[in-house]
mmCIF file with all atom_site columns, C-alpha atoms in Angstrom:
data_model
loop_
_atom_site.group_PDB
_atom_site.id
_atom_site.type_symbol
_atom_site.label_atom_id
_atom_site.label_alt_id
_atom_site.label_comp_id
_atom_site.label_asym_id
_atom_site.label_entity_id
_atom_site.label_seq_id
_atom_site.pdbx_PDB_ins_code
_atom_site.Cartn_x
_atom_site.Cartn_y
_atom_site.Cartn_z
_atom_site.occupancy
_atom_site.B_iso_or_equiv
_atom_site.pdbx_formal_charge
_atom_site.auth_seq_id
_atom_site.auth_comp_id
_atom_site.auth_asym_id
_atom_site.auth_atom_id
_atom_site.pdbx_PDB_model_num
ATOM 1  C CA . MET A 1 1  ? 4.728   -12.057 13.241  1.00 42.00 ? 189 MET A CA 1
ATOM 2  C CA . MET A 1 2  ? 6.274   -8.490  13.340  1.00 51.00 ? 190 MET A CA 1
ATOM 3  C CA . CYS A 1 3  ? 4.081   -6.077  11.472  1.00 65.00 ? 191 CYS A CA 1
ATOM 4  C CA . THR A 1 4  ? 6.469   -3.909  9.262   1.00 88.00 ? 192 THR A CA 1
ATOM 5  C CA . LEU A 1 5  ? 6.505   -2.068  5.825   1.00 93.00 ? 193 LEU A CA 1
ATOM 6  C CA . SER A 1 6  ? 9.522   -3.590  5.153   1.00 93.00 ? 194 SER A CA 1
ATOM 7  C CA . SER A 1 7  ? 8.369   -7.293  5.606   1.00 92.00 ? 195 SER A CA 1
ATOM 8  C CA . LEU A 1 8  ? 5.251   -6.529  3.359   1.00 93.00 ? 196 LEU A CA 1
ATOM 9  C CA . GLN A 1 9  ? 7.573   -4.659  0.907   1.00 95.00 ? 197 GLN A CA 1
ATOM 10 C CA . SER A 1 10 ? 9.546   -7.988  0.944   1.00 94.00 ? 198 SER A CA 1
ATOM 11 C CA . ARG A 1 11 ? 6.630   -10.120 0.321   1.00 92.00 ? 199 ARG A CA 1
ATOM 12 C CA . LEU A 1 12 ? 5.234   -7.918  -2.540  1.00 93.00 ? 200 LEU A CA 1
ATOM 13 C CA . GLN A 1 13 ? 8.588   -7.887  -4.213  1.00 94.00 ? 201 GLN A CA 1
ATOM 14 C CA . SER A 1 14 ? 8.646   -11.742 -3.878  1.00 92.00 ? 202 SER A CA 1
ATOM 15 C CA . ASN A 1 15 ? 5.448   -11.594 -5.937  1.00 87.00 ? 203 ASN A CA 1
ATOM 16 C CA . GLY A 1 16 ? 7.086   -9.486  -8.655  1.00 90.00 ? 204 GLY A CA 1
ATOM 17 C CA . LEU A 1 17 ? 5.631   -6.335  -7.752  1.00 92.00 ? 205 LEU A CA 1
ATOM 18 C CA . PHE A 1 18 ? 7.315   -2.871  -7.689  1.00 94.00 ? 206 PHE A CA 1
ATOM 19 C CA . ALA A 1 19 ? 7.402   -1.861  -4.104  1.00 96.00 ? 207 ALA A CA 1
ATOM 20 C CA . GLU A 1 20 ? 9.389   0.832   -2.100  1.00 96.00 ? 208 GLU A CA 1
ATOM 21 C CA . LEU A 1 21 ? 9.893   2.373   1.150   1.00 96.00 ? 209 LEU A CA 1
ATOM 22 C CA . ARG A 1 22 ? 9.440   6.494   1.161   1.00 96.00 ? 210 ARG A CA 1
ATOM 23 C CA . GLY A 1 23 ? 9.659   8.965   3.731   1.00 93.00 ? 211 GLY A CA 1
ATOM 24 C CA . ASP A 1 24 ? 11.273  8.925   6.936   1.00 89.00 ? 212 ASP A CA 1
ATOM 25 C CA . GLY A 1 25 ? 10.409  8.069   10.579  1.00 84.00 ? 213 GLY A CA 1
ATOM 26 C CA . ALA A 1 26 ? 6.568   8.707   11.621  1.00 83.00 ? 214 ALA A CA 1
ATOM 27 C CA . SER A 1 27 ? 6.288   9.519   7.541   1.00 88.00 ? 215 SER A CA 1
ATOM 28 C CA . SER A 1 28 ? 7.371   6.352   6.322   1.00 93.00 ? 216 SER A CA 1
ATOM 29 C CA . PHE A 1 29 ? 5.086   4.402   3.933   1.00 96.00 ? 217 PHE A CA 1
ATOM 30 C CA . LEU A 1 30 ? 5.410   1.862   1.470   1.00 97.00 ? 218 LEU A CA 1
ATOM 31 C CA . PHE A 1 31 ? 4.551   2.643   -2.075  1.00 97.00 ? 219 PHE A CA 1
ATOM 32 C CA . ALA A 1 32 ? 3.865   -0.277  -4.632  1.00 96.00 ? 220 ALA A CA 1
ATOM 33 C CA . ASP A 1 33 ? 2.728   0.301   -8.239  1.00 93.00 ? 221 ASP A CA 1
ATOM 34 C CA . TYR A 1 34 ? 1.895   -2.468  -11.097 1.00 92.00 ? 222 TYR A CA 1
ATOM 35 C CA . ASN A 1 35 ? 0.006   -1.996  -14.568 1.00 89.00 ? 223 ASN A CA 1
ATOM 36 C CA . GLY A 1 36 ? -1.110  1.586   -14.052 1.00 89.00 ? 224 GLY A CA 1
ATOM 37 C CA . ARG A 1 37 ? -2.704  1.116   -10.219 1.00 93.00 ? 225 ARG A CA 1
ATOM 38 C CA . SER A 1 38 ? -0.719  1.965   -7.305  1.00 94.00 ? 226 SER A CA 1
ATOM 39 C CA . VAL A 1 39 ? -1.071  1.842   -3.644  1.00 96.00 ? 227 VAL A CA 1
ATOM 40 C CA . GLU A 1 40 ? 0.344   3.885   -0.341  1.00 96.00 ? 228 GLU A CA 1
ATOM 41 C CA . VAL A 1 41 ? 0.380   1.835   2.964   1.00 97.00 ? 229 VAL A CA 1
ATOM 42 C CA . SER A 1 42 ? 1.572   3.418   5.997   1.00 96.00 ? 230 SER A CA 1
ATOM 43 C CA . ILE A 1 43 ? 1.335   1.909   9.935   1.00 92.00 ? 231 ILE A CA 1
ATOM 44 C CA . ASP A 1 44 ? 1.119   3.123   13.265  1.00 87.00 ? 232 ASP A CA 1
ATOM 45 C CA . ARG A 1 45 ? 1.415   0.479   15.882  1.00 82.00 ? 233 ARG A CA 1
ATOM 46 C CA . ASP A 1 46 ? -0.997  -2.187  14.316  1.00 81.00 ? 234 ASP A CA 1
ATOM 47 C CA . THR A 1 47 ? -3.105  0.198   12.445  1.00 93.00 ? 235 THR A CA 1
ATOM 48 C CA . TRP A 1 48 ? -2.572  -0.006  8.606   1.00 95.00 ? 236 TRP A CA 1
ATOM 49 C CA . TRP A 1 49 ? -3.961  2.929   6.340   1.00 96.00 ? 237 TRP A CA 1
ATOM 50 C CA . ILE A 1 50 ? -4.134  1.938   2.484   1.00 97.00 ? 238 ILE A CA 1
ATOM 51 C CA . GLU A 1 51 ? -4.757  4.582   -0.625  1.00 96.00 ? 239 GLU A CA 1
ATOM 52 C CA . PHE A 1 52 ? -5.630  3.070   -3.561  1.00 96.00 ? 240 PHE A CA 1
ATOM 53 C CA . TRP A 1 53 ? -5.034  4.935   -6.653  1.00 94.00 ? 241 TRP A CA 1
ATOM 54 C CA . GLU A 1 54 ? -5.275  5.039   -10.583 1.00 91.00 ? 242 GLU A CA 1
ATOM 55 C CA . ARG A 1 55 ? -2.549  6.582   -12.427 1.00 84.00 ? 243 ARG A CA 1
ATOM 56 C CA . SER A 1 56 ? -3.514  9.730   -13.801 1.00 80.00 ? 244 SER A CA 1
ATOM 57 C CA . SER A 1 57 ? -2.073  12.894  -14.981 1.00 79.00 ? 245 SER A CA 1
ATOM 58 C CA . ASP A 1 58 ? -4.162  15.270  -13.005 1.00 81.00 ? 246 ASP A CA 1
ATOM 59 C CA . PRO A 1 59 ? -2.077  16.521  -10.197 1.00 78.00 ? 247 PRO A CA 1
ATOM 60 C CA . ASP A 1 60 ? -4.957  16.932  -7.992  1.00 81.00 ? 248 ASP A CA 1
ATOM 61 C CA . GLU A 1 61 ? -6.211  13.666  -8.337  1.00 83.00 ? 249 GLU A CA 1
ATOM 62 C CA . GLN A 1 62 ? -7.768  11.692  -5.074  1.00 86.00 ? 250 GLN A CA 1
ATOM 63 C CA . PRO A 1 63 ? -7.180  8.414   -3.885  1.00 88.00 ? 251 PRO A CA 1
ATOM 64 C CA . VAL A 1 64 ? -9.901  5.987   -5.500  1.00 92.00 ? 252 VAL A CA 1
ATOM 65 C CA . LYS A 1 65 ? -10.521 4.581   -1.871  1.00 95.00 ? 253 LYS A CA 1
ATOM 66 C CA . GLU A 1 66 ? -9.031  4.268   1.382   1.00 96.00 ? 254 GLU A CA 1
ATOM 67 C CA . THR A 1 67 ? -9.314  1.837   3.874   1.00 96.00 ? 255 THR A CA 1
ATOM 68 C CA . THR A 1 68 ? -7.888  1.015   7.522   1.00 96.00 ? 256 THR A CA 1
ATOM 69 C CA . LEU A 1 69 ? -7.112  -2.512  8.273   1.00 96.00 ? 257 LEU A CA 1
ATOM 70 C CA . TYR A 1 70 ? -5.662  -4.260  11.422  1.00 93.00 ? 258 TYR A CA 1
ATOM 71 C CA . ASP A 1 71 ? -3.861  -7.619  10.172  1.00 90.00 ? 259 ASP A CA 1
ATOM 72 C CA . GLU A 1 72 ? -0.715  -7.673  7.803   1.00 88.00 ? 260 GLU A CA 1
ATOM 73 C CA . LEU A 1 73 ? -2.048  -10.438 5.983   1.00 89.00 ? 261 LEU A CA 1
ATOM 74 C CA . ASN A 1 74 ? -5.440  -8.651  5.151   1.00 94.00 ? 262 ASN A CA 1
ATOM 75 C CA . VAL A 1 75 ? -3.270  -5.821  3.994   1.00 95.00 ? 263 VAL A CA 1
ATOM 76 C CA . GLU A 1 76 ? -1.203  -7.676  1.740   1.00 93.00 ? 264 GLU A CA 1
ATOM 77 C CA . ASN A 1 77 ? -3.972  -9.416  0.235   1.00 94.00 ? 265 ASN A CA 1
ATOM 78 C CA . GLU A 1 78 ? -6.075  -6.069  -0.283  1.00 96.00 ? 266 GLU A CA 1
ATOM 79 C CA . VAL A 1 79 ? -2.919  -4.541  -2.004  1.00 96.00 ? 267 VAL A CA 1
ATOM 80 C CA . VAL A 1 80 ? -2.500  -7.618  -4.366  1.00 94.00 ? 268 VAL A CA 1
ATOM 81 C CA . LYS A 1 81 ? -5.773  -7.710  -5.468  1.00 95.00 ? 269 LYS A CA 1
ATOM 82 C CA . TRP A 1 82 ? -5.836  -3.828  -6.169  1.00 95.00 ? 270 TRP A CA 1
ATOM 83 C CA . LEU A 1 83 ? -2.781  -3.942  -8.034  1.00 94.00 ? 271 LEU A CA 1
ATOM 84 C CA . SER A 1 84 ? -3.505  -7.219  -10.190 1.00 91.00 ? 272 SER A CA 1
ATOM 85 C CA . GLY A 1 85 ? -7.233  -5.582  -10.925 1.00 85.00 ? 273 GLY A CA 1
#
């Protein structure tokens, strides 16, 4: 299976989650948001980086956690679990 941000976006959207591609080229990432939580996912070859966020009015807010994964299915599972939390 081809590992792409757009394929992940499609699957998240088919589960009723808001997901959109942002940035350009090497700076591209997927932003997904649901119920006061969000994630940013980027990919470089087969390495996926995920930042997990809680909605906040603090402009200096940091991610709640970050992780690196190597399998698109695991990325999808972690994203859905966080957003559904």
